[in-house]
CSV table of C-alpha atoms (C1' of nucleotides) in Angstrom, one decimal:
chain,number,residue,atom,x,y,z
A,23,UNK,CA,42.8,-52.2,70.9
A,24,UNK,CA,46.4,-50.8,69.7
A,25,UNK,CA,45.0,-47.4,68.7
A,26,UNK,CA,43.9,-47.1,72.4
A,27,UNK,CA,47.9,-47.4,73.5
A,28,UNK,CA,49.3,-45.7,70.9
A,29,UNK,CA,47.6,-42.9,71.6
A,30,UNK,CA,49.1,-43.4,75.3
A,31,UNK,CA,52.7,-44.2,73.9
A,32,UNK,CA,52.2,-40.5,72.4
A,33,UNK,CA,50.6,-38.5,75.3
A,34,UNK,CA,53.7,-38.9,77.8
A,35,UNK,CA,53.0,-35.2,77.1
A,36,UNK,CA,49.9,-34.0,76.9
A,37,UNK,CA,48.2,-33.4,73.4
A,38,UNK,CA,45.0,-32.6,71.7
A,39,UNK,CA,43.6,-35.0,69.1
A,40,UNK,CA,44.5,-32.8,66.5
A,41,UNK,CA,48.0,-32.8,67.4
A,42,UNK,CA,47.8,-36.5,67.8
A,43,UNK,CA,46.1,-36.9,64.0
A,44,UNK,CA,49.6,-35.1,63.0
A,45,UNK,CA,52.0,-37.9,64.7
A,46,UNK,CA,49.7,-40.5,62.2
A,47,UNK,CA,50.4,-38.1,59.3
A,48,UNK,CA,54.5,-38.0,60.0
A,49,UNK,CA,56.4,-40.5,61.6
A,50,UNK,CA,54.0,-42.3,63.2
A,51,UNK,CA,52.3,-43.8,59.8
A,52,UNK,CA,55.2,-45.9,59.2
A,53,UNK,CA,53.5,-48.7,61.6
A,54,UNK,CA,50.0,-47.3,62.4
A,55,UNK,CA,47.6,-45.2,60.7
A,56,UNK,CA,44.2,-43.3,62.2
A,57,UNK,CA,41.8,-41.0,60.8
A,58,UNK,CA,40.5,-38.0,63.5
A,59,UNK,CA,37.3,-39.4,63.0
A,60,UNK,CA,38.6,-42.2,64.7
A,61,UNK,CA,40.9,-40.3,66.9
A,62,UNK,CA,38.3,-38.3,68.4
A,63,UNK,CA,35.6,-40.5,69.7
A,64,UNK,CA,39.0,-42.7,70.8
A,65,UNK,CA,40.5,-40.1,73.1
A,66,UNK,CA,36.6,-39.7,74.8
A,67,UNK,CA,36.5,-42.9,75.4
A,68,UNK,CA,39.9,-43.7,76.9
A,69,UNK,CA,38.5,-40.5,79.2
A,70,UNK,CA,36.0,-42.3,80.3
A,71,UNK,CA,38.2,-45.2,81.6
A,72,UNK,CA,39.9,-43.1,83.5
A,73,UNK,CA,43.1,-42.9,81.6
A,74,UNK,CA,42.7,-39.5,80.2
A,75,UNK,CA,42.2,-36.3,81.8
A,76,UNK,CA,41.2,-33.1,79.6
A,77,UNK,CA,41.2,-29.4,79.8
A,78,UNK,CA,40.4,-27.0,77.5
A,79,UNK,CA,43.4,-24.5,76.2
A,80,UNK,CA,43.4,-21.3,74.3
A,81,UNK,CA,44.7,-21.8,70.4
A,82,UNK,CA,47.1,-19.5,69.0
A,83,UNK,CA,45.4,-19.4,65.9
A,84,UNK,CA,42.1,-21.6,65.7
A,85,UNK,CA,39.3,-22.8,67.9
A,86,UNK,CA,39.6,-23.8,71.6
A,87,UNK,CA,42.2,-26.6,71.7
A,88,UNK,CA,40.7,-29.9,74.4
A,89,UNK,CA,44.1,-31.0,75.7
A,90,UNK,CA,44.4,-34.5,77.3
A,91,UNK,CA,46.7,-35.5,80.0
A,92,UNK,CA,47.6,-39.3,80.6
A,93,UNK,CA,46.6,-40.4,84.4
A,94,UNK,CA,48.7,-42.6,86.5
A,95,UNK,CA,46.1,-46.0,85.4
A,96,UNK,CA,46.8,-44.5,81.4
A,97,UNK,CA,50.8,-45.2,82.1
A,98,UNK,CA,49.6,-48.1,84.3
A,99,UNK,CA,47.3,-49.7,81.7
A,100,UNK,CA,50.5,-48.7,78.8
A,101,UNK,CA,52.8,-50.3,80.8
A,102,UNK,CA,50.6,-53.6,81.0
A,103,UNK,CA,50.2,-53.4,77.0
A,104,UNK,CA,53.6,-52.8,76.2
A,105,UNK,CA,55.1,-55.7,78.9
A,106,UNK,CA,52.5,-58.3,78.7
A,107,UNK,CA,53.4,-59.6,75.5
A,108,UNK,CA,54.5,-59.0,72.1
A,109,UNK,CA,52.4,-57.5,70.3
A,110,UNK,CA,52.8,-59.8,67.4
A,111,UNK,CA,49.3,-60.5,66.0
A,112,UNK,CA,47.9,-61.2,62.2
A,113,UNK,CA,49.9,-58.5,60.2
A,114,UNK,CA,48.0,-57.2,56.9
A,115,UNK,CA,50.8,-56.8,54.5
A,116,UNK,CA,48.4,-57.2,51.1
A,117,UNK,CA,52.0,-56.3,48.8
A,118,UNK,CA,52.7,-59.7,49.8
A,119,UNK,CA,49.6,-61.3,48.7
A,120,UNK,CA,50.0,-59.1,45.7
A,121,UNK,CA,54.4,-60.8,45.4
A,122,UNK,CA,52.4,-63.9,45.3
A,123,UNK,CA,49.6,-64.2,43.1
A,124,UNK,CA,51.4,-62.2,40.1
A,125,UNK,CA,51.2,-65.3,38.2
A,126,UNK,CA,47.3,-64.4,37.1
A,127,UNK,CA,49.0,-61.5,35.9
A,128,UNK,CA,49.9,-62.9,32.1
A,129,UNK,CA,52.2,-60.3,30.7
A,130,UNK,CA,55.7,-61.0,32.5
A,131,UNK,CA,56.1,-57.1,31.7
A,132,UNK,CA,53.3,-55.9,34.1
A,133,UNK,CA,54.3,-58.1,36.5
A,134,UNK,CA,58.1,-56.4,36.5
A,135,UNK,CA,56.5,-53.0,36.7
A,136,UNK,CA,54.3,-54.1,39.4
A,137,UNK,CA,57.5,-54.7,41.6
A,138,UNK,CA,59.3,-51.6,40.3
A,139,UNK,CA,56.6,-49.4,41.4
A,140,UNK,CA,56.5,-51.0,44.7
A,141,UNK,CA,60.5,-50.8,44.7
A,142,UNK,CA,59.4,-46.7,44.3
A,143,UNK,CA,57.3,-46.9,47.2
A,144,UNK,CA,59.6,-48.2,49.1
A,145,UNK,CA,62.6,-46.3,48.1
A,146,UNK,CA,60.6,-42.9,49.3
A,147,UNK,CA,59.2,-44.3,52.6
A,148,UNK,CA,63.2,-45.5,53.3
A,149,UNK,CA,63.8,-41.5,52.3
A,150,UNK,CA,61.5,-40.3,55.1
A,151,UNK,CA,63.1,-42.7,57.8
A,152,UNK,CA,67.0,-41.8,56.7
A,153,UNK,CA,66.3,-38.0,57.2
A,154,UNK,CA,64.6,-38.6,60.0
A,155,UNK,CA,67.9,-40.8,61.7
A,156,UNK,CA,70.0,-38.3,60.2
A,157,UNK,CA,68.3,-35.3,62.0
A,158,UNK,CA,68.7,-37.4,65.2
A,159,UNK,CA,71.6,-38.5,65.1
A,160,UNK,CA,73.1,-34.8,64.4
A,161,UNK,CA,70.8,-33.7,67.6
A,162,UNK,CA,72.6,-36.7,69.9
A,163,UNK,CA,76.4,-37.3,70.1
A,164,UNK,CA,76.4,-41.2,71.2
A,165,UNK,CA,73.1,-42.2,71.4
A,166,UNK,CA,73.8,-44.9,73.6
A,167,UNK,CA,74.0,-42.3,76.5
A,168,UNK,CA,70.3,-40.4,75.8
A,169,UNK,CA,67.4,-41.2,77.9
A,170,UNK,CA,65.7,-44.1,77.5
A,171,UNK,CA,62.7,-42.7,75.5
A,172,UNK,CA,65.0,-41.6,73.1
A,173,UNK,CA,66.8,-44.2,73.5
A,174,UNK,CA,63.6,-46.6,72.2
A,175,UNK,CA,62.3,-44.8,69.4
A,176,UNK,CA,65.4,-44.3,67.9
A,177,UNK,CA,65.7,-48.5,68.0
A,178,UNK,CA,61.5,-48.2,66.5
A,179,UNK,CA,63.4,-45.9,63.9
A,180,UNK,CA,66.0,-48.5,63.3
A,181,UNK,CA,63.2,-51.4,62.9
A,182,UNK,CA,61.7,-49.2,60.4
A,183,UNK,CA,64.9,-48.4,58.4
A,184,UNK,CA,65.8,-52.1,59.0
A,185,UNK,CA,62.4,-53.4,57.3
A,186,UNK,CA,62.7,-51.2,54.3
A,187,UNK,CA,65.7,-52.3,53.2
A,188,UNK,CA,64.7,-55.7,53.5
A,189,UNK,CA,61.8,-54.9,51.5
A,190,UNK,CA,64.3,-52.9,48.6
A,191,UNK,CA,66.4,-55.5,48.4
A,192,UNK,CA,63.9,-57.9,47.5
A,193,UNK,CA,63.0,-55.9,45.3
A,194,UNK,CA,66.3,-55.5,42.9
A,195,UNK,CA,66.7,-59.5,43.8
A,196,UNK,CA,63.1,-59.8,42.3
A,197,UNK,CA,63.1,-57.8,39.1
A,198,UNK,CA,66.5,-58.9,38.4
A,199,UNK,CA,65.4,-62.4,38.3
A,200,UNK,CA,61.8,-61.7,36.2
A,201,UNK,CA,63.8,-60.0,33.4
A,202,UNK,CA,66.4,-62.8,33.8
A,203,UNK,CA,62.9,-64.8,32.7
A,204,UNK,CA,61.8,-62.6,30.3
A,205,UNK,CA,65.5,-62.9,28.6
A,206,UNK,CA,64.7,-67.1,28.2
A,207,UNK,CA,61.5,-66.6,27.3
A,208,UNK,CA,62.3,-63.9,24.7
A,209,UNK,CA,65.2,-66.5,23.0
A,210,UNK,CA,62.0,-69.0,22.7
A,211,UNK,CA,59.9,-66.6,20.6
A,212,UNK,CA,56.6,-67.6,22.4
A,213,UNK,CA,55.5,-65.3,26.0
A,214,UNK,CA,54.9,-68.8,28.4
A,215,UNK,CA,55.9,-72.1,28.1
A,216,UNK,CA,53.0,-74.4,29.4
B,18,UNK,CA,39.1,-54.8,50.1
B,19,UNK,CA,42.1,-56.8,50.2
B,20,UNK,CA,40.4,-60.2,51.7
B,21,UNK,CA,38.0,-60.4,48.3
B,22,UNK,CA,41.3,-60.2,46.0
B,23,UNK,CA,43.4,-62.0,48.8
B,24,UNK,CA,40.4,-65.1,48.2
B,25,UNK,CA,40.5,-64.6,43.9
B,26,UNK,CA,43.9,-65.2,44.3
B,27,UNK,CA,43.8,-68.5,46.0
B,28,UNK,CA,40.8,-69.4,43.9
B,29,UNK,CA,42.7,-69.8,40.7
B,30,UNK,CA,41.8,-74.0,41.4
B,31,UNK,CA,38.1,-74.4,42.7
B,32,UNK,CA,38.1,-73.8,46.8
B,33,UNK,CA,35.3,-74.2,49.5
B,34,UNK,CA,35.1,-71.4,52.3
B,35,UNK,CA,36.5,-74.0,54.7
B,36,UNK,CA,39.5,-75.0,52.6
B,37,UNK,CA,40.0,-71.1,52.3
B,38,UNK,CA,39.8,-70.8,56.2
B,39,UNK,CA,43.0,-73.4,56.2
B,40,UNK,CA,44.8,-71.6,54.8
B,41,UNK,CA,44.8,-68.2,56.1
B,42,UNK,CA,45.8,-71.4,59.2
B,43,UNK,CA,49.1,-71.6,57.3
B,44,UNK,CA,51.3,-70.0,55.2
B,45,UNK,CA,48.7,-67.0,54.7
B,46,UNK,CA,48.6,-66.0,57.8
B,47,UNK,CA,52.2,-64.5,57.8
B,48,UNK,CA,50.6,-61.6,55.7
B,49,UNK,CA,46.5,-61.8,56.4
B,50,UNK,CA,44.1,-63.6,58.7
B,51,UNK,CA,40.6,-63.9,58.2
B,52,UNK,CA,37.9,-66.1,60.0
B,53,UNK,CA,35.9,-68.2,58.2
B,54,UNK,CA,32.7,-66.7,60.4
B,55,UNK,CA,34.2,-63.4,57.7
B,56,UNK,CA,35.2,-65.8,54.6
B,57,UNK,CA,31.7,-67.1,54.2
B,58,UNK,CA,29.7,-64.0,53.9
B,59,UNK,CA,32.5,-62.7,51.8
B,60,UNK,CA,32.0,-65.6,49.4
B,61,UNK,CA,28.5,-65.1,49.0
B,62,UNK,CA,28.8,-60.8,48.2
B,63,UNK,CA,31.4,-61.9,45.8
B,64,UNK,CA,29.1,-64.4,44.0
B,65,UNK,CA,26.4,-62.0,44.0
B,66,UNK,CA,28.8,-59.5,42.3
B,67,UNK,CA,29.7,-62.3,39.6
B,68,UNK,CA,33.4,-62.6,40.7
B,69,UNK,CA,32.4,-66.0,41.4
B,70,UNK,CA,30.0,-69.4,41.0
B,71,UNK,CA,29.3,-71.9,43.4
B,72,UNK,CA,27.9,-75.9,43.3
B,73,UNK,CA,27.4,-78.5,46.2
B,74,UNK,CA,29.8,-81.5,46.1
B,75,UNK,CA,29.8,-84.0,48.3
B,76,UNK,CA,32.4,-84.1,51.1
B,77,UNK,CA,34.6,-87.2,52.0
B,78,UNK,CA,34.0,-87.1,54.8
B,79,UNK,CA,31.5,-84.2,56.7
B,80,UNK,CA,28.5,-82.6,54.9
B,81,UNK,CA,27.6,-81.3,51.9
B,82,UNK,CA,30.4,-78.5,50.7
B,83,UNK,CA,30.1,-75.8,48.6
B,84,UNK,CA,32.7,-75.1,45.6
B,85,UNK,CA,33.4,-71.6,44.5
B,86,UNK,CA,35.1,-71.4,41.1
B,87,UNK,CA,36.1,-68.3,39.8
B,88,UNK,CA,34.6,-66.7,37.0
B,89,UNK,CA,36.3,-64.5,33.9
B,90,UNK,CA,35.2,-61.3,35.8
B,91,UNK,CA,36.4,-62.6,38.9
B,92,UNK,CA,39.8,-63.0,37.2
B,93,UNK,CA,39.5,-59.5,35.3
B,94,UNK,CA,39.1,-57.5,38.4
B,95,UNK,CA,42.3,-59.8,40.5
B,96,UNK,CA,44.0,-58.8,37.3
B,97,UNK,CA,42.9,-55.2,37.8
B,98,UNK,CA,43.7,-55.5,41.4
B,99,UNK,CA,47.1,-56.7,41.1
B,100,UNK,CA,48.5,-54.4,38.5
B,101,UNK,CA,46.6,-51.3,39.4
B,102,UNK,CA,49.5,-50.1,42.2
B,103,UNK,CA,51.7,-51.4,44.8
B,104,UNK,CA,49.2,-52.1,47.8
B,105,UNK,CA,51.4,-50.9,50.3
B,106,UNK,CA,49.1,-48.7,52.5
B,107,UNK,CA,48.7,-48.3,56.4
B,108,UNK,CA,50.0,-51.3,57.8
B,109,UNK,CA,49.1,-52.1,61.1
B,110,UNK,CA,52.6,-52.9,62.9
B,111,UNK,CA,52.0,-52.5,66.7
B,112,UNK,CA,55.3,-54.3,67.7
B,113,UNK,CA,56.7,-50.9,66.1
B,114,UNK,CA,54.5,-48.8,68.4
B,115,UNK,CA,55.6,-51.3,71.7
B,116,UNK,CA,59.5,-50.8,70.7
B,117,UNK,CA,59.3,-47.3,70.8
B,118,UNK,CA,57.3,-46.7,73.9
B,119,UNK,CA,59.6,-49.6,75.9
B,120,UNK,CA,60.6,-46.1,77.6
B,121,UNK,CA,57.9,-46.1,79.9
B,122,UNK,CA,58.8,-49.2,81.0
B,123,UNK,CA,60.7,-48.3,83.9
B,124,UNK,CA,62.7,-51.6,84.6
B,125,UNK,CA,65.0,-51.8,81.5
B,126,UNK,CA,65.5,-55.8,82.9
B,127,UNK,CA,61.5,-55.5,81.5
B,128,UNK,CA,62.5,-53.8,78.3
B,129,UNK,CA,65.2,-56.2,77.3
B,130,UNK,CA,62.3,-58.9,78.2
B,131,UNK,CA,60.4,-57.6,75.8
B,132,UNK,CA,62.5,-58.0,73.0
B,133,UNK,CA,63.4,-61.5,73.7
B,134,UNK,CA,59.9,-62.2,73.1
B,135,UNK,CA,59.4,-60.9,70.0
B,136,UNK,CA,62.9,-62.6,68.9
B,137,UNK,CA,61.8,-66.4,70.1
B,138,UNK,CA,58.0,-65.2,68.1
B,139,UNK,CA,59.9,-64.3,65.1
B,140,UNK,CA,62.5,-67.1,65.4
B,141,UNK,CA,59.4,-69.8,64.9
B,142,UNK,CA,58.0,-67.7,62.2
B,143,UNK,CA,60.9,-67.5,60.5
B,144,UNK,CA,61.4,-71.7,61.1
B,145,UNK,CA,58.0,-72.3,59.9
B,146,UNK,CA,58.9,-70.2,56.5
B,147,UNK,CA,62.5,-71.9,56.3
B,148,UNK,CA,60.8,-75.5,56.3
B,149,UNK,CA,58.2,-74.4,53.6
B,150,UNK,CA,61.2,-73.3,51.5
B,151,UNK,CA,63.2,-76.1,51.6
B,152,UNK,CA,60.1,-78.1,50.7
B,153,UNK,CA,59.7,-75.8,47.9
B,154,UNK,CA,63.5,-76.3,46.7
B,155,UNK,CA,63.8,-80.4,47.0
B,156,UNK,CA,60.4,-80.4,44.6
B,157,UNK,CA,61.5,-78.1,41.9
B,158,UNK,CA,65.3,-78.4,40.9
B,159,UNK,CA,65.9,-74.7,39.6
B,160,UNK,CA,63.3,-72.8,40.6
B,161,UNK,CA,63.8,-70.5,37.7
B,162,UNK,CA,62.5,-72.9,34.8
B,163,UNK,CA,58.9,-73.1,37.0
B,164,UNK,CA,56.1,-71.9,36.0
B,165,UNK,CA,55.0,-68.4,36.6
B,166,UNK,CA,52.7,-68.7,39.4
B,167,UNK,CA,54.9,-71.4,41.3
B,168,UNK,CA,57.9,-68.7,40.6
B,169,UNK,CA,55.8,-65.7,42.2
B,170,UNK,CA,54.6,-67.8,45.1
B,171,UNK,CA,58.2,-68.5,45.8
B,172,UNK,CA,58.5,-64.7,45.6
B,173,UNK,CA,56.6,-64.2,48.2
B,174,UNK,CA,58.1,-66.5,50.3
B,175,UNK,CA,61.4,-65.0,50.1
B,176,UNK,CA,59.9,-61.8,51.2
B,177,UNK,CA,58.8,-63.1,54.0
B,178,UNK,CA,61.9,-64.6,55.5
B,179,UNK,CA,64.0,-61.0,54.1
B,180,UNK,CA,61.5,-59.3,56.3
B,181,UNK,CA,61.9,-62.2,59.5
B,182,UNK,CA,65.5,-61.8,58.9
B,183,UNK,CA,65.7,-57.9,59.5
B,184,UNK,CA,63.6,-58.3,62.3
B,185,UNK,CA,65.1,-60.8,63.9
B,186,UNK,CA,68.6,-59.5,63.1
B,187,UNK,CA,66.8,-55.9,64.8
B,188,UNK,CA,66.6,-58.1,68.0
B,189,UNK,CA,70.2,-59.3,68.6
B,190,UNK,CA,71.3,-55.7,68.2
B,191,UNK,CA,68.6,-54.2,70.0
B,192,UNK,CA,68.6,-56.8,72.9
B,193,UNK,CA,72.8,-56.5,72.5
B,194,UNK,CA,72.6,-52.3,73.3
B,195,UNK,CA,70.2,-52.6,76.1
B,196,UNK,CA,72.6,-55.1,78.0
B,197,UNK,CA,75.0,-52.7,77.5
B,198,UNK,CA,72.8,-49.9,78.7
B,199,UNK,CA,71.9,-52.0,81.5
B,200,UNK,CA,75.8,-52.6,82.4
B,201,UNK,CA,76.5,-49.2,82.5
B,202,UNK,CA,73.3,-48.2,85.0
B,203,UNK,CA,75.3,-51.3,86.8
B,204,UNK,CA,78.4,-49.7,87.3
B,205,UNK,CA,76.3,-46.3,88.7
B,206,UNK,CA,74.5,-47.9,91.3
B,207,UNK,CA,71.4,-46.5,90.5
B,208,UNK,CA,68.4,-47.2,87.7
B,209,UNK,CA,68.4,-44.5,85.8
B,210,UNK,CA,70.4,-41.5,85.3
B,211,UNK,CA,68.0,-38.5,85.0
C,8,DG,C1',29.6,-93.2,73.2
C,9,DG,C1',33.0,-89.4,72.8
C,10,DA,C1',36.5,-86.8,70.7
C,11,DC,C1',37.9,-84.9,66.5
C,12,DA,C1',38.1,-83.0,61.9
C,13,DC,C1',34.9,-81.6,58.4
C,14,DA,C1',31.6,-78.1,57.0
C,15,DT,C1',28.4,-73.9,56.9
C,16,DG,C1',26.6,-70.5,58.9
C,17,DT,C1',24.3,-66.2,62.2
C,18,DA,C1',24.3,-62.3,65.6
C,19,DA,C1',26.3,-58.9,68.2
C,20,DC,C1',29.9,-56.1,68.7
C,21,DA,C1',34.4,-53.5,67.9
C,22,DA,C1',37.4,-51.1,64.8
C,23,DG,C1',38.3,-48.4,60.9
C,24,DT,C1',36.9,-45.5,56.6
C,25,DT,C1',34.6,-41.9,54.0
C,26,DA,C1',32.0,-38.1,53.7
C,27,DC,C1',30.4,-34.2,55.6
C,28,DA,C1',29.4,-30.1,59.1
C,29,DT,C1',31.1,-26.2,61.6
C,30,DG,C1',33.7,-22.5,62.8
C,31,DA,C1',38.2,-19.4,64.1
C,32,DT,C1',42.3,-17.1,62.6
C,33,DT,C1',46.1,-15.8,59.5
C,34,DG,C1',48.3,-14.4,55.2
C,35,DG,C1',48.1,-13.0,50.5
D,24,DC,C1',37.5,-12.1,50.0
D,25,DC,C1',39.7,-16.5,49.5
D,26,DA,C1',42.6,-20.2,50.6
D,27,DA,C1',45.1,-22.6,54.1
D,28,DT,C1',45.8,-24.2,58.6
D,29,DC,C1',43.9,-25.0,63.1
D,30,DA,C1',40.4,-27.4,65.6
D,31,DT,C1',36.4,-30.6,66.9
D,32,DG,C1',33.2,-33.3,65.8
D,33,DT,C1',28.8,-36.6,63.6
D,34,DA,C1',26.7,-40.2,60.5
D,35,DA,C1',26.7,-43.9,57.6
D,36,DC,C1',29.1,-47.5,56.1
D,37,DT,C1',32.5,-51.3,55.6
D,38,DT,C1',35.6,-54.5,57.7
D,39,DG,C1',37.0,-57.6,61.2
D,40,DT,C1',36.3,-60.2,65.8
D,41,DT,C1',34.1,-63.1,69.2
D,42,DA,C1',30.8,-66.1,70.5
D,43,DC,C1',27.7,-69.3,69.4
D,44,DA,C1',24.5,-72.8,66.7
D,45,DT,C1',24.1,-76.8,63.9
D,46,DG,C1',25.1,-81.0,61.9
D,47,DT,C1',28.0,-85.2,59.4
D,48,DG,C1',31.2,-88.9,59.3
D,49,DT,C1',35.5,-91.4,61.2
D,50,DC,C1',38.4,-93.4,64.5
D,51,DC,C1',39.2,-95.2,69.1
DNA sequence: GGACACATGTAACAAGTTACATGATTGG
DNA sequence: CCAATCATGTAACTTGTTACATGTGTCC
């Protein structure tokens, strides 16, 4: 049940699930994703437990806003999630399964482009992440001295920007080596040797 | 429906649901995870849809087991699948979510605690994947001159340990700042500075 | 005889997705 | 008036998890 602390992680101050749905539109959908469909009947729920409160709030341009508050067993329950142990679990990475079963692909051509698109994907995501340190970083001298929130999700951020490089670098290592291929197998006339 | 194109792809040789279940047990389960009590059912829709074909064969040593083989539509749609676009989507990274929240985790001593999990998780991940690779490099001299799908399995493999790597190198500097956080809050006396 | 690996499943439930319904307010 | 943004939701469906049921053959 991650959705269920996420949503915690985020309502240190209190939010409606339409502000919520935002954080999964921004930043936030660089590690998690969620729908308002699922957001809403999530935030009743976690009410129900006990580890919401809500109120409802006048909108400055829209319908009546339900705002949530986090209760002392929400940070209670958060703190148990986040300390009890890592929260390291069966990852869906599919690009990876895609990396590996290129070989059905026959033409070594698709199978480059395949990898330069995700190389494109990549490239913008890593964008997003760089403007977002930059814009913190110009906010906060030496980050070393901000408070500890900030303090963690600018290290999240640095996870983030760490992964996508991994990822780009693959990348050029990858396609350099399939047209490397394509090169020998050019020289030999024929598309595969058996 | 990544787990139907994730199961074409390993079913370029003839598989059983069981022999399926091993290996999201193994080296598949650093990018998916499925159940078997998910893979069967899955393996039946799929025949119905004609992606595959099944016959009984008798076991070795157990009961009766049934063979999937893939079947030329089965391969047309992995094809599809593959080539299509990059399937790099929401991805489901809660470790993300836990190091930025570690600020409501008021001991930092806790914080750093955290992250030295994750490091010694990632550390035998990364083992695991390091030992598959060199078992991959003493049976195929220059991996270049393999064939396709050996060369794009190895691929993979190497994006897997990029992506341990940054992670893991994420750690030392993350654990690193924290102990120096933490020796500063020393020198002070006091926890936190508000 | 009991533990273990092999082998296939079902049922109930939880989580996540897609499509749709409803309605307020603002700006062009 | 129309489109966009704000705002909350429901229903049907797919996907994934947990717990259980059933039975075979091998090794100790």
């Amino acid at each position: 049940m991650s959705l269920d602390h996420i949503l915690l992680g985020y309502l240190q101050t209190p939010a409606t699930g339409y502000d919520l749905g935002r954080e999964f539109e921004e930043g936030a959908r660089h590690f998690w994703f969620a729908e308002r469909s699922q957001i809403y009947p999530t935030l009743r729920r976690m009410e129900k437990r006990g580890w919401l409160e809500s109120h409802q709030a006048p909108s400055e341009r829209g319908p009546q806003r339900k705002v949530y508050t986090r209760t002392q067993e929400g940070l209670a329950e958060l703190r148990t999630w986040l300390t009890e142990e890592p929260r390291i679990g069966h990852e869906r990475l599919a690009y990876i399964a895609q990396a590996a079963f290129l070989g059905s692909v026959p033409d070594l051509e698709d199978a480059i482009q395949v990898v330069r698109r995700m190389r494109a994907v990549w490239e913008q995501k890593l964008a997003y992440l760089e403007y977002a340190e930059s814009e913190v970083l110009a906010q906060a001298g030496d980050w070393l001295d901000q408070p500890r929130e900030a303090f963690h999700m600018y290290s999240a951020l640095r996870l983030g920007l760490a992964q996508y490089r991994a990822k780009l670098a693959w990348c050029e290592e990858t396609i350099h080596r399939l047209e490397r291929r394509r090169a020998a197998a050019g020289n030999d006339a024929t598309e595969e040797v058996p």
